[in-house]
Coordinates of C-alpha atoms (C1' of nucleotides) in Angstrom, one line a residue:
Chain A
M8 CA -15.8 21.1 2.1
S9 CA -16.5 18.0 0.1
E10 CA -15.5 14.6 1.3
E11 CA -11.9 13.6 1.4
S12 CA -10.3 12.6 -1.9
I13 CA -9.0 9.1 -2.5
A14 CA -5.5 10.5 -2.6
A15 CA -5.9 12.3 0.7
A16 CA -7.3 9.2 2.4
A17 CA -4.5 7.1 0.9
I18 CA -1.8 9.4 2.1
R19 CA -3.3 9.6 5.6
W20 CA -3.3 5.8 5.8
F21 CA 0.2 5.7 4.3
D22 CA 1.5 8.1 6.9
A23 CA 0.5 5.7 9.6
N24 CA 1.0 2.4 8.0
A25 CA 3.8 2.5 5.5
R26 CA 6.4 -0.3 5.8
D27 CA 9.8 0.9 6.7
L28 CA 11.7 0.0 3.5
P29 CA 15.3 1.2 3.0
W30 CA 14.6 2.8 -0.4
R31 CA 12.1 5.0 1.3
H32 CA 14.6 6.5 3.7
P33 CA 15.5 10.1 3.2
Q34 CA 19.1 9.2 2.5
A35 CA 18.2 6.9 -0.4
G36 CA 19.2 8.8 -3.5
A37 CA 18.0 8.4 -7.1
W38 CA 20.6 5.6 -7.7
A39 CA 19.4 3.6 -4.7
I40 CA 15.8 4.1 -5.7
L41 CA 16.5 3.1 -9.3
V42 CA 18.3 -0.1 -8.1
S43 CA 15.4 -0.9 -5.9
E44 CA 12.9 -0.5 -8.6
V45 CA 14.7 -2.7 -11.0
M46 CA 15.1 -5.4 -8.4
L47 CA 11.5 -5.2 -7.4
Q48 CA 10.3 -5.9 -11.0
Q49 CA 8.3 -9.1 -10.6
T50 CA 10.2 -9.9 -7.4
P51 CA 8.8 -9.8 -3.8
V52 CA 10.1 -7.2 -1.3
V53 CA 11.4 -9.7 1.2
R54 CA 13.7 -11.3 -1.4
V55 CA 15.0 -7.9 -2.6
L56 CA 15.9 -6.5 0.8
P57 CA 19.3 -8.3 1.3
A58 CA 20.3 -8.1 -2.3
Y59 CA 19.6 -4.3 -2.3
E60 CA 21.8 -3.7 0.7
A61 CA 24.7 -5.8 -0.7
W62 CA 24.4 -4.2 -4.1
L63 CA 24.6 -0.6 -2.8
A64 CA 27.3 -1.4 -0.4
R65 CA 29.4 -2.6 -3.3
W66 CA 28.3 -0.1 -5.9
P67 CA 27.1 3.1 -4.2
T68 CA 27.1 5.0 -7.4
P69 CA 26.4 4.3 -11.1
A70 CA 30.1 5.0 -11.9
A71 CA 31.2 2.4 -9.4
L72 CA 29.0 -0.3 -11.1
A73 CA 30.0 0.9 -14.6
A74 CA 33.7 0.4 -13.6
D75 CA 33.1 -3.2 -12.7
E76 CA 32.5 -6.2 -14.9
P77 CA 29.0 -7.0 -16.1
G78 CA 29.6 -10.6 -14.9
E79 CA 30.0 -9.3 -11.4
A80 CA 26.6 -7.7 -11.6
I81 CA 25.1 -11.0 -12.7
R82 CA 26.9 -12.7 -9.8
M83 CA 25.7 -10.3 -7.3
W84 CA 22.2 -10.7 -8.6
G85 CA 22.1 -14.1 -7.0
R86 CA 18.8 -15.8 -7.1
L87 CA 16.6 -12.7 -7.6
G88 CA 15.5 -14.1 -11.0
Y89 CA 15.4 -12.6 -14.4
P90 CA 19.1 -12.1 -14.5
R91 CA 18.9 -10.0 -17.7
R92 CA 17.9 -7.2 -15.3
A93 CA 21.4 -7.3 -13.7
L94 CA 23.0 -7.0 -17.1
R95 CA 20.7 -4.1 -18.1
L96 CA 21.3 -2.4 -14.8
H97 CA 25.0 -2.6 -15.6
E98 CA 24.4 -1.1 -19.0
C99 CA 22.2 1.5 -17.4
A100 CA 25.0 2.5 -15.0
T101 CA 27.3 2.8 -17.9
A102 CA 24.9 5.0 -19.8
I103 CA 24.4 7.2 -16.7
A104 CA 28.1 7.5 -16.2
E105 CA 28.8 8.4 -19.9
R106 CA 25.8 10.4 -20.9
H107 CA 24.6 12.0 -17.6
N108 CA 27.9 12.7 -15.7
G109 CA 27.1 9.9 -13.3
V110 CA 23.8 11.4 -12.1
V111 CA 20.5 9.5 -12.6
P112 CA 18.5 11.8 -14.9
D113 CA 15.3 13.4 -13.6
D114 CA 13.8 13.9 -17.1
L115 CA 11.2 11.3 -17.9
D116 CA 12.3 10.8 -21.5
A117 CA 16.0 10.5 -20.5
L118 CA 14.9 7.9 -17.9
L119 CA 12.9 6.0 -20.5
A120 CA 16.0 5.9 -22.8
L121 CA 18.0 3.9 -20.2
P122 CA 18.4 0.2 -20.6
G123 CA 16.0 -1.8 -18.5
V124 CA 13.9 1.2 -17.6
G125 CA 10.4 1.1 -18.9
A126 CA 7.2 3.1 -18.4
Y127 CA 6.8 2.0 -14.8
T128 CA 10.4 2.3 -13.6
A129 CA 11.0 5.7 -15.3
R130 CA 7.9 7.2 -13.6
A131 CA 8.7 5.6 -10.3
V132 CA 12.2 7.2 -10.3
A133 CA 10.8 10.6 -11.4
A134 CA 8.2 10.5 -8.6
F135 CA 10.0 8.8 -5.7
A136 CA 13.5 10.3 -6.3
Y137 CA 12.6 13.6 -7.8
R138 CA 9.2 14.2 -6.4
Q139 CA 7.5 14.8 -9.7
R140 CA 3.8 14.4 -10.5
Q141 CA 3.8 11.3 -12.6
P142 CA 1.3 8.4 -12.7
V143 CA 3.3 5.5 -11.3
V144 CA 1.4 2.5 -12.5
D145 CA 2.5 -1.0 -11.6
T146 CA 0.4 -4.1 -11.0
N147 CA -0.6 -2.9 -7.5
V148 CA -1.8 0.5 -8.7
R149 CA -3.6 -1.0 -11.7
R150 CA -5.5 -3.3 -9.4
F151 CA -6.2 -0.6 -6.8
V152 CA -7.4 1.9 -9.4
A153 CA -9.4 -0.6 -11.4
R154 CA -11.3 -1.7 -8.3
A155 CA -11.7 1.7 -6.6
V156 CA -12.7 3.7 -9.7
A157 CA -13.9 1.3 -12.3
G158 CA -15.3 -1.4 -10.0
A159 CA -13.4 -4.1 -11.9
A160 CA -12.0 -7.2 -10.2
D161 CA -8.4 -6.5 -11.3
G162 CA -6.4 -4.2 -13.5
G163 CA -5.5 -6.5 -16.4
H164 CA -2.2 -8.0 -17.5
T165 CA -0.5 -4.9 -18.9
T166 CA -0.5 -1.2 -18.4
R167 CA -2.5 0.7 -21.0
P168 CA -2.5 4.4 -21.7
S169 CA -6.0 4.6 -20.1
D170 CA -4.4 3.3 -16.9
L171 CA -2.0 6.2 -16.8
T172 CA -4.9 8.6 -17.4
A173 CA -7.1 7.1 -14.7
T174 CA -4.2 7.2 -12.2
A175 CA -3.1 10.7 -13.1
A176 CA -6.7 11.9 -12.5
L177 CA -6.4 10.8 -8.9
L178 CA -3.1 12.7 -8.2
P179 CA -3.2 16.0 -6.4
D180 CA -1.7 19.0 -8.2
E181 CA 1.2 19.6 -6.0
P182 CA 4.1 17.4 -7.3
A183 CA 5.5 16.3 -3.9
V184 CA 2.0 15.5 -2.7
A185 CA 1.3 13.6 -5.9
A186 CA 4.5 11.6 -5.4
R187 CA 3.4 10.7 -1.9
A188 CA 0.0 9.6 -3.2
S189 CA 1.6 7.4 -5.8
A190 CA 3.6 5.7 -3.0
A191 CA 0.4 5.3 -1.0
F192 CA -1.5 3.8 -3.9
M193 CA 1.3 1.2 -4.4
E194 CA 1.4 0.3 -0.8
L195 CA -2.4 -0.1 -0.6
G196 CA -2.3 -2.4 -3.6
A197 CA 0.6 -4.3 -2.1
V198 CA -0.7 -4.9 1.4
V199 CA -4.5 -4.1 1.5
C200 CA -6.0 -4.3 -2.0
V201 CA -4.2 -7.5 -2.8
A202 CA -5.1 -9.9 -5.6
R203 CA -6.4 -12.9 -3.8
T204 CA -8.0 -11.9 -0.5
P205 CA -8.3 -8.1 -0.3
R206 CA -8.5 -6.7 3.3
C207 CA -11.4 -4.4 2.6
T208 CA -12.1 -4.0 6.3
I209 CA -8.9 -2.0 6.9
C210 CA -9.0 -0.1 3.6
P211 CA -9.1 3.6 4.0
I212 CA -11.2 4.2 0.9
V213 CA -13.6 1.3 1.3
D214 CA -16.6 3.7 1.5
R215 CA -15.7 5.0 -1.9
C216 CA -14.7 1.8 -3.6
A217 CA -16.6 1.0 -6.8
W218 CA -15.7 -2.6 -6.7
R219 CA -16.9 -2.9 -3.1
A220 CA -20.1 -1.1 -3.9
A221 CA -20.8 -3.5 -6.7
G222 CA -20.5 -6.4 -4.4
R223 CA -16.9 -7.4 -5.3
P224 CA -17.8 -9.1 -8.6
A225 CA -15.4 -11.9 -9.6
L226 CA -13.1 -11.7 -12.5
D227 CA -15.0 -12.8 -15.6
G228 CA -12.4 -13.1 -18.4
P229 CA -10.0 -16.1 -18.8
S230 CA -7.3 -16.5 -16.3
R231 CA -3.7 -16.1 -17.1
R232 CA -1.6 -18.6 -19.1
P233 CA -0.6 -21.8 -17.2
Q234 CA 3.1 -21.9 -17.9
T235 CA 4.5 -24.2 -15.3
Y236 CA 8.1 -23.6 -14.5
A237 CA 9.4 -27.2 -14.2
G238 CA 10.9 -28.4 -17.4
T239 CA 10.9 -25.1 -19.2
D240 CA 13.9 -23.4 -20.8
R241 CA 13.7 -20.9 -18.1
Q242 CA 14.5 -23.5 -15.5
V243 CA 17.4 -24.9 -17.5
R244 CA 18.8 -21.4 -18.0
G245 CA 18.5 -20.8 -14.3
L246 CA 20.4 -24.1 -13.6
L247 CA 23.1 -23.3 -16.1
L248 CA 23.6 -19.7 -14.8
A249 CA 23.7 -20.9 -11.2
V250 CA 26.8 -23.0 -12.0
L251 CA 28.6 -20.0 -13.6
R252 CA 27.6 -17.7 -10.7
E253 CA 29.3 -20.0 -8.2
A254 CA 32.4 -20.6 -10.3
V255 CA 35.5 -18.4 -9.9
E256 CA 37.2 -19.7 -13.0
P257 CA 35.7 -20.4 -16.5
V258 CA 33.8 -23.6 -16.5
P259 CA 34.2 -26.5 -19.0
R260 CA 31.1 -27.6 -20.9
I261 CA 31.0 -30.9 -19.0
R262 CA 30.1 -29.1 -15.8
L263 CA 27.2 -27.5 -17.5
D264 CA 26.0 -30.7 -19.1
V265 CA 25.3 -32.4 -15.8
V266 CA 22.6 -29.9 -14.8
W267 CA 20.1 -31.1 -17.4
P268 CA 19.9 -34.5 -19.1
E269 CA 18.2 -33.5 -22.4
P270 CA 20.9 -32.2 -24.8
T271 CA 18.7 -30.4 -27.2
Q272 CA 17.0 -28.3 -24.6
R273 CA 20.2 -27.8 -22.7
D274 CA 22.0 -26.5 -25.8
R275 CA 19.1 -24.3 -26.7
A276 CA 19.1 -22.8 -23.2
L277 CA 22.9 -22.2 -23.2
R278 CA 22.7 -20.6 -26.7
G279 CA 20.0 -18.3 -25.4
L280 CA 22.1 -17.2 -22.5
I281 CA 25.0 -16.5 -24.8
D282 CA 22.7 -14.6 -27.2
D283 CA 21.5 -12.5 -24.2
G284 CA 25.0 -11.7 -23.2
L285 CA 24.7 -13.4 -19.9
V286 CA 27.3 -16.0 -20.7
D287 CA 30.6 -15.7 -22.7
P288 CA 31.8 -18.7 -24.7
L289 CA 35.6 -18.9 -24.4
P290 CA 38.2 -20.8 -26.3
G291 CA 38.7 -24.4 -25.2
D292 CA 34.9 -25.1 -24.8
L293 CA 34.9 -23.0 -21.6
F294 CA 32.1 -20.7 -20.4
A295 CA 32.0 -17.8 -18.0
L296 CA 30.1 -14.7 -16.9
P297 CA 30.9 -11.8 -19.2
R298 CA 33.9 -9.7 -18.3
G299 CA 33.3 -6.7 -20.4
Chain B
dG15 C1' 0.3 -8.1 -28.8
dA16 C1' 1.3 -12.4 -27.2
dG17 C1' 5.6 -14.8 -25.6
dT18 C1' 9.7 -14.9 -23.2
dC19 C1' 12.3 -14.3 -19.3
dG20 C1' 13.7 -16.8 -12.7
dT21 C1' 12.6 -17.9 -8.4
dG22 C1' 10.4 -19.1 -4.2
dG23 C1' 6.5 -18.7 -0.9
dC24 C1' 1.9 -19.6 0.2
dA25 C1' -3.3 -20.6 0.3
Chain C
dT28 C1' 0.2 -30.6 -3.5
dT29 C1' 0.2 -27.1 -7.0
dG30 C1' -1.4 -23.2 -9.3
dC31 C1' -1.1 -18.4 -8.4
dC32 C1' 1.4 -14.5 -7.6
dA33 C1' 5.3 -11.0 -6.8
dA34 C1' 7.1 -2.5 -7.6
dG35 C1' 8.0 -5.2 -15.7
dA36 C1' 10.9 -4.8 -19.9
dC37 C1' 11.6 -6.2 -24.3
dT38 C1' 10.8 -8.3 -28.9

DNA sequence: GAGTCGTGGCA
DNA sequence: TTGCCAAGACT
């Protein structure tokens, strides 16, 4: 017998060390997993946990969410960030209710066709909810595979086709085992093979890691863009939407004006929110979350 | 393909 | 203190 595969070692480690997260419980269905995956896009686990519980308690099925107003989805999103995800999740629920009889599809192409569901989320649902053999590649897996296999310092900004190929090559043949391996890779990337200070001493595949073998070379290319948050349109959009989330009634423009002193940027931000469908302009210079 | 899109915690 | 980072999608 040859030495244990990376996937086998990762799964063994995962069996003993996986965090107890609600979307990993056996009773978490495809809808719950889909909700968790969308919430987790660019958002830390600890911030998702309470929002996830509240969301599913209110909308336990896609049909339940689809029957409610999109503005309520935006309101429930709270401060998770990137509120367009809430709107897309509502559109997604509507599509599932109308096109899939209220059942989250298990077909990859059908998943990819859903609003807000991209290459990562579609494969995550296929693997974690339906136990399919799919390369589930997020930033954690990209980094883990880049280091372990290619010996690179990180996995790059975006997922390329080669990333899917490289990850798929690590997956065992049996679909359910492959799905388990995908979860294990993600967990390793999230808690062991982390970006800043990887914990190689507790890594189950350190003896096979190409990056470790190469002496953990530093990242050579240019770092990511600066893009500070303070003063950006994103901050202004966030301030504007926060007012509308807290308001029960439509809000007059004056209450939005006070959140940002510079009128040009403020108007641009508000127009952007309206264009995105996150805010409805109403007669009388009033504004509200969309009702339908 | 590069830009845009929130928010908060932490080294 | 502040830049970096966190289970991406879309244009």
